PDB file of C-alpha atoms in Angstrom:
ATOM      1  CA  ALA A   1      32.562  27.059  -4.655  1.00  0.00           C
ATOM      2  CA  ALA A   2      31.998  23.577  -6.955  1.00  0.00           C
ATOM      3  CA  PRO A   3      33.842  21.488  -5.361  1.00  0.00           C
ATOM      4  CA  VAL A   4      31.931  22.497  -1.965  1.00  0.00           C
ATOM      5  CA  GLN A   5      28.756  22.040  -3.455  1.00  0.00           C
ATOM      6  CA  ALA A   6      29.373  18.387  -5.214  1.00  0.00           C
ATOM      7  CA  GLN A   7      30.683  17.072  -2.408  1.00  0.00           C
ATOM      8  CA  LEU A   8      27.011  18.259  -0.419  1.00  0.00           C
ATOM      9  CA  ILE A   9      24.869  16.842  -3.550  1.00  0.00           C
ATOM     10  CA  LYS A  10      25.543  12.423  -3.887  1.00  0.00           C
ATOM     11  CA  LEU A  11      23.614  10.688  -5.828  1.00  0.00           C
ATOM     12  CA  GLY A  12      22.747   6.976  -6.277  1.00  0.00           C
ATOM     13  CA  VAL A  13      20.291   3.504  -7.012  1.00  0.00           C
ATOM     14  CA  LYS A  14      19.287   2.209  -3.982  1.00  0.00           C
ATOM     15  CA  GLY A  15      16.695  -1.590  -3.736  1.00  0.00           C
ATOM     16  CA  GLY A  16      16.103  -3.840  -1.245  1.00  0.00           C
ATOM     17  CA  MET A  17      13.601  -6.617  -0.567  1.00  0.00           C
ATOM     18  CA  ASP A  18      11.184  -5.573   1.150  1.00  0.00           C
ATOM     19  CA  PHE A  19       9.784  -7.446   4.254  1.00  0.00           C
ATOM     20  CA  THR A  20       5.894  -6.976   4.580  1.00  0.00           C
ATOM     21  CA  GLU A  21       3.517  -8.169   7.786  1.00  0.00           C
ATOM     22  CA  LEU A  22      -0.410  -7.365   7.386  1.00  0.00           C
ATOM     23  CA  ASP A  23      -1.722  -6.422  10.938  1.00  0.00           C
ATOM     24  CA  THR A  24      -5.305  -6.634  10.745  1.00  0.00           C
ATOM     25  CA  ASN A  25      -8.266  -7.393  13.385  1.00  0.00           C
ATOM     26  CA  VAL A  26     -10.016  -9.898  11.502  1.00  0.00           C
ATOM     27  CA  LYS A  27      -8.862 -13.159  12.411  1.00  0.00           C
ATOM     28  CA  ALA A  28     -10.215 -15.061   9.209  1.00  0.00           C
ATOM     29  CA  PHE A  29      -7.510 -13.199   7.415  1.00  0.00           C
ATOM     30  CA  ASN A  30      -4.496 -14.645   9.312  1.00  0.00           C
ATOM     31  CA  GLU A  31      -2.895 -16.522   5.993  1.00  0.00           C
ATOM     32  CA  VAL A  32      -2.683 -13.138   3.698  1.00  0.00           C
ATOM     33  CA  ALA A  33      -1.239 -11.843   7.214  1.00  0.00           C
ATOM     34  CA  GLU A  34       2.009 -13.605   7.101  1.00  0.00           C
ATOM     35  CA  SER A  35       4.559 -12.316   6.128  1.00  0.00           C
ATOM     36  CA  SER A  36       5.934 -12.177   3.003  1.00  0.00           C
ATOM     37  CA  THR A  37       8.539 -10.659   0.779  1.00  0.00           C
ATOM     38  CA  GLY A  38       8.987  -7.364  -1.686  1.00  0.00           C
ATOM     39  CA  PHE A  39      11.483  -5.616  -3.287  1.00  0.00           C
ATOM     40  CA  PHE A  40      11.929  -2.269  -5.223  1.00  0.00           C
ATOM     41  CA  ILE A  41      15.131   0.133  -6.736  1.00  0.00           C
ATOM     42  CA  GLY A  42      15.420   2.960  -7.774  1.00  0.00           C
ATOM     43  CA  PRO A  43      17.255   6.908  -7.788  1.00  0.00           C
ATOM     44  CA  MET A  44      18.566   8.467  -4.412  1.00  0.00           C
ATOM     45  CA  ALA A  45      19.661  11.903  -3.407  1.00  0.00           C
ATOM     46  CA  GLU A  46      21.532  11.872   0.013  1.00  0.00           C
ATOM     47  CA  VAL A  47      22.740  15.606   1.099  1.00  0.00           C
ATOM     48  CA  THR A  48      25.251  15.537   4.079  1.00  0.00           C
ATOM     49  CA  LEU A  49      27.277  18.323   5.880  1.00  0.00           C
ATOM     50  CA  PRO A  50      30.705  17.615   6.262  1.00  0.00           C
ATOM     51  CA  ILE A  51      32.301  17.933   9.362  1.00  0.00           C
ATOM     52  CA  ILE A  52      29.041  17.628  11.657  1.00  0.00           C
ATOM     53  CA  GLY A  53      27.559  14.277  10.161  1.00  0.00           C
ATOM     54  CA  LEU A  54      23.762  15.583   9.145  1.00  0.00           C
ATOM     55  CA  GLY A  55      22.229  15.193   6.180  1.00  0.00           C
ATOM     56  CA  ILE A  56      18.269  14.535   4.210  1.00  0.00           C
ATOM     57  CA  ASP A  57      18.455  11.171   2.133  1.00  0.00           C
ATOM     58  CA  GLY A  58      15.889  10.571  -0.363  1.00  0.00           C
ATOM     59  CA  ALA A  59      15.148   9.423  -2.998  1.00  0.00           C
ATOM     60  CA  LEU A  60      12.106   7.475  -5.220  1.00  0.00           C
ATOM     61  CA  LEU A  61      11.207   4.687  -5.735  1.00  0.00           C
ATOM     62  CA  CYS A  62       8.678   1.515  -7.385  1.00  0.00           C
ATOM     63  CA  SER A  63       7.585  -0.859  -4.520  1.00  0.00           C
ATOM     64  CA  GLN A  64       6.038  -4.204  -4.537  1.00  0.00           C
ATOM     65  CA  ARG A  65       5.221  -4.825  -0.794  1.00  0.00           C
ATOM     66  CA  GLY A  66       2.619  -8.204   0.157  1.00  0.00           C
ATOM     67  CA  LYS A  67       2.122 -11.083  -1.648  1.00  0.00           C
ATOM     68  CA  ASP A  68      -1.101 -12.487  -3.125  1.00  0.00           C
ATOM     69  CA  GLU A  69      -4.323 -10.786  -2.233  1.00  0.00           C
ATOM     70  CA  ALA A  70      -2.764  -8.203  -0.523  1.00  0.00           C
ATOM     71  CA  LYS A  71       0.176  -7.558  -3.616  1.00  0.00           C
ATOM     72  CA  GLN A  72       0.425  -3.779  -3.260  1.00  0.00           C
ATOM     73  CA  GLN A  73       2.805  -1.762  -6.457  1.00  0.00           C
ATOM     74  CA  GLY A  74       3.460   1.800  -6.564  1.00  0.00           C
ATOM     75  CA  LEU A  75       6.096   4.836  -5.541  1.00  0.00           C
ATOM     76  CA  GLU A  76       7.836   5.321  -2.586  1.00  0.00           C
ATOM     77  CA  ILE A  77       9.606   8.185  -1.091  1.00  0.00           C
ATOM     78  CA  PRO A  78      11.397   7.800   2.656  1.00  0.00           C
ATOM     79  CA  VAL A  79      13.200  11.630   3.348  1.00  0.00           C
ATOM     80  CA  ASN A  80      15.222  10.265   6.282  1.00  0.00           C
ATOM     81  CA  LEU A  81      17.368  12.943   8.309  1.00  0.00           C
ATOM     82  CA  LYS A  82      20.849  10.657   8.861  1.00  0.00           C
ATOM     83  CA  TYR A  83      22.917  11.378  11.919  1.00  0.00           C
ATOM     84  CA  THR A  84      26.295   9.578   9.418  1.00  0.00           C
ATOM     85  CA  ILE A  85      29.285   8.779  12.271  1.00  0.00           C
ATOM     86  CA  GLY A  86      32.306   7.901  10.616  1.00  0.00           C
ATOM     87  CA  LEU A  87      35.054   5.724  11.413  1.00  0.00           C
ATOM     88  CA  GLY A  88      38.355   6.543   9.842  1.00  0.00           C
ATOM     89  CA  SER A  89      37.953   8.166   5.590  1.00  0.00           C
ATOM     90  CA  THR A  90      35.896   4.491   3.908  1.00  0.00           C
ATOM     91  CA  LEU A  91      34.134   3.616   7.128  1.00  0.00           C
ATOM     92  CA  GLY A  92      30.375   4.473   8.458  1.00  0.00           C
ATOM     93  CA  VAL A  93      28.198   4.379  10.465  1.00  0.00           C
ATOM     94  CA  TYR A  94      24.060   5.583  10.255  1.00  0.00           C
ATOM     95  CA  LEU A  95      21.032   6.121  12.264  1.00  0.00           C
ATOM     96  CA  ALA A  96      17.911   7.651   9.994  1.00  0.00           C
ATOM     97  CA  ALA A  97      14.919   8.851  10.611  1.00  0.00           C
ATOM     98  CA  GLY A  98      11.967  10.411   8.314  1.00  0.00           C
ATOM     99  CA  PRO A  99       8.296  10.416   6.875  1.00  0.00           C
ATOM    100  CA  ASP A 100       7.855   7.621   4.404  1.00  0.00           C
ATOM    101  CA  PHE A 101       4.862   8.421   1.385  1.00  0.00           C
ATOM    102  CA  TYR A 102       3.721   5.789  -0.339  1.00  0.00           C
ATOM    103  CA  PHE A 103       1.436   5.429  -3.874  1.00  0.00           C
ATOM    104  CA  ASN A 104      -0.589   3.261  -4.259  1.00  0.00           C
ATOM    105  CA  LEU A 105      -0.343   1.982  -8.505  1.00  0.00           C
ATOM    106  CA  LYS A 106      -3.010  -1.025  -7.701  1.00  0.00           C
ATOM    107  CA  ASP A 107      -6.219  -1.695  -7.274  1.00  0.00           C
ATOM    108  CA  ILE A 108      -7.065  -4.790  -5.066  1.00  0.00           C
ATOM    109  CA  ASP A 109     -10.305  -6.272  -5.737  1.00  0.00           C
ATOM    110  CA  TRP A 110     -11.481  -7.252  -2.268  1.00  0.00           C
ATOM    111  CA  ALA A 111     -11.276  -3.797  -0.198  1.00  0.00           C
ATOM    112  CA  ASP A 112     -10.366  -0.541  -0.562  1.00  0.00           C
ATOM    113  CA  VAL A 113      -7.224   0.359  -0.412  1.00  0.00           C
ATOM    114  CA  LYS A 114      -6.035   4.500   0.450  1.00  0.00           C
ATOM    115  CA  THR A 115      -4.401   5.793  -2.715  1.00  0.00           C
ATOM    116  CA  THR A 116      -2.055   7.834  -0.568  1.00  0.00           C
ATOM    117  CA  GLN A 117      -0.358   6.342   2.475  1.00  0.00           C
ATOM    118  CA  VAL A 118       2.450   7.912   5.512  1.00  0.00           C
ATOM    119  CA  GLY A 119       4.382   5.859   7.958  1.00  0.00           C
ATOM    120  CA  ILE A 120       7.504   6.932   9.372  1.00  0.00           C
ATOM    121  CA  ASN A 121      11.162   6.119   8.821  1.00  0.00           C
ATOM    122  CA  LEU A 122      13.513   4.870  11.657  1.00  0.00           C
ATOM    123  CA  GLY A 123      16.851   2.687  10.214  1.00  0.00           C
ATOM    124  CA  ALA A 124      20.411   2.243  10.696  1.00  0.00           C
ATOM    125  CA  GLY A 125      23.356   1.567   9.072  1.00  0.00           C
ATOM    126  CA  VAL A 126      26.785   1.128   7.375  1.00  0.00           C
ATOM    127  CA  LYS A 127      28.983   3.275   4.750  1.00  0.00           C
ATOM    128  CA  LEU A 128      31.310   1.339   2.803  1.00  0.00           C
ATOM    129  CA  LEU A 129      33.966   2.543   0.569  1.00  0.00           C
ATOM    130  CA  ARG A 130      32.416   5.829   0.382  1.00  0.00           C
ATOM    131  CA  LYS A 131      30.200   4.390  -2.556  1.00  0.00           C
ATOM    132  CA  LEU A 132      28.133   1.221  -0.826  1.00  0.00           C
ATOM    133  CA  GLN A 133      25.701   1.874   2.202  1.00  0.00           C
ATOM    134  CA  VAL A 134      23.824  -1.269   3.416  1.00  0.00           C
ATOM    135  CA  GLY A 135      20.868  -0.625   5.532  1.00  0.00           C
ATOM    136  CA  ILE A 136      17.381  -2.396   7.877  1.00  0.00           C
ATOM    137  CA  THR A 137      14.980   0.142   7.770  1.00  0.00           C
ATOM    138  CA  TYR A 138      11.292  -0.574   9.270  1.00  0.00           C
ATOM    139  CA  GLN A 139       8.289   1.488   8.150  1.00  0.00           C
ATOM    140  CA  ILE A 140       5.178   1.920  11.104  1.00  0.00           C
ATOM    141  CA  PRO A 141       2.637   3.386   8.826  1.00  0.00           C
ATOM    142  CA  MET A 142       0.321   6.412  10.320  1.00  0.00           C
ATOM    143  CA  GLY A 143      -3.143   4.610   8.715  1.00  0.00           C
ATOM    144  CA  ASP A 144      -4.435   1.766   8.054  1.00  0.00           C
ATOM    145  CA  THR A 145      -3.764  -0.014   4.444  1.00  0.00           C
ATOM    146  CA  PHE A 146      -6.272  -1.582   3.863  1.00  0.00           C
ATOM    147  CA  GLU A 147     -10.910  -1.601   4.152  1.00  0.00           C
ATOM    148  CA  GLY A 148     -12.553  -3.575   3.279  1.00  0.00           C
ATOM    149  CA  MET A 149     -16.309  -5.914   4.077  1.00  0.00           C
ATOM    150  CA  ASP A 150     -15.229  -9.050   7.023  1.00  0.00           C
ATOM    151  CA  LEU A 151     -16.796 -12.001   4.910  1.00  0.00           C
ATOM    152  CA  VAL A 152     -17.366 -13.569   7.939  1.00  0.00           C
ATOM    153  CA  SER A 153     -19.870 -11.538   9.502  1.00  0.00           C
ATOM    154  CA  GLY A 154     -21.478  -9.530   6.406  1.00  0.00           C
ATOM    155  CA  VAL A 155     -20.808  -6.671   7.275  1.00  0.00           C
ATOM    156  CA  ASP A 156     -18.460  -3.628   6.015  1.00  0.00           C
ATOM    157  CA  LYS A 157     -15.352  -1.838   6.684  1.00  0.00           C
ATOM    158  CA  ALA A 158     -15.562  -4.094   9.477  1.00  0.00           C
ATOM    159  CA  PHE A 159     -11.755  -5.326   7.952  1.00  0.00           C
ATOM    160  CA  SER A 160      -8.914  -3.175   8.698  1.00  0.00           C
ATOM    161  CA  ALA A 161      -5.532  -3.898   7.339  1.00  0.00           C
ATOM    162  CA  LYS A 162      -1.806  -2.323   8.267  1.00  0.00           C
ATOM    163  CA  THR A 163       2.103  -3.095   5.948  1.00  0.00           C
ATOM    164  CA  LYS A 164       4.644  -3.026   8.732  1.00  0.00           C
ATOM    165  CA  THR A 165       8.082  -3.478   6.882  1.00  0.00           C
ATOM    166  CA  TRP A 166      11.174  -4.394   6.786  1.00  0.00           C
ATOM    167  CA  GLN A 167      12.892  -2.774   4.352  1.00  0.00           C
ATOM    168  CA  VAL A 168      17.484  -4.469   4.010  1.00  0.00           C
ATOM    169  CA  SER A 169      18.562  -1.999   1.223  1.00  0.00           C
ATOM    170  CA  LEU A 170      21.966  -2.134  -0.221  1.00  0.00           C
ATOM    171  CA  ALA A 171      23.003   1.256  -1.909  1.00  0.00           C
ATOM    172  CA  TYR A 172      25.373   2.568  -4.242  1.00  0.00           C
ATOM    173  CA  ILE A 173      26.646   6.146  -4.682  1.00  0.00           C
ATOM    174  CA  PHE A 174      28.458   8.505  -7.800  1.00  0.00           C
TER     175      PHE A 174
END
């Protein structure tokens, strides 16, 4: 039973780049809303049923999104249902989907930032040599990330924005 359990649960480290764009309802923030690059890194775990190829993938990531005045720094916990199709013993292709929980650790002066954000991940990738995983994920926000005063009209909470993020990741499984 011990060797079977060891094959089911795999630990590793995951890192990569965030490409984030703010989707805002105020045109005065177009410069802030432009695409920006950030990063993420942290430990991950993967549980896969051997013959079926179905499993769960989770991570605890230190993440930075956005830029300048809209930069967020926090902890991200993606939990994905992952389906892998093996193409031989050293290559596989996977599809993944699941919730993403983001806990913001940095305040922003000009807006109220939600401390907890929830989104949905949709992703795909390749598993190489049983140790490496290269993937791409799109995070769909389930609510606003920021709320604040519209500086043009002066109306409080008239400004809102969502962070829409593409992630490119590389994971190494021990």
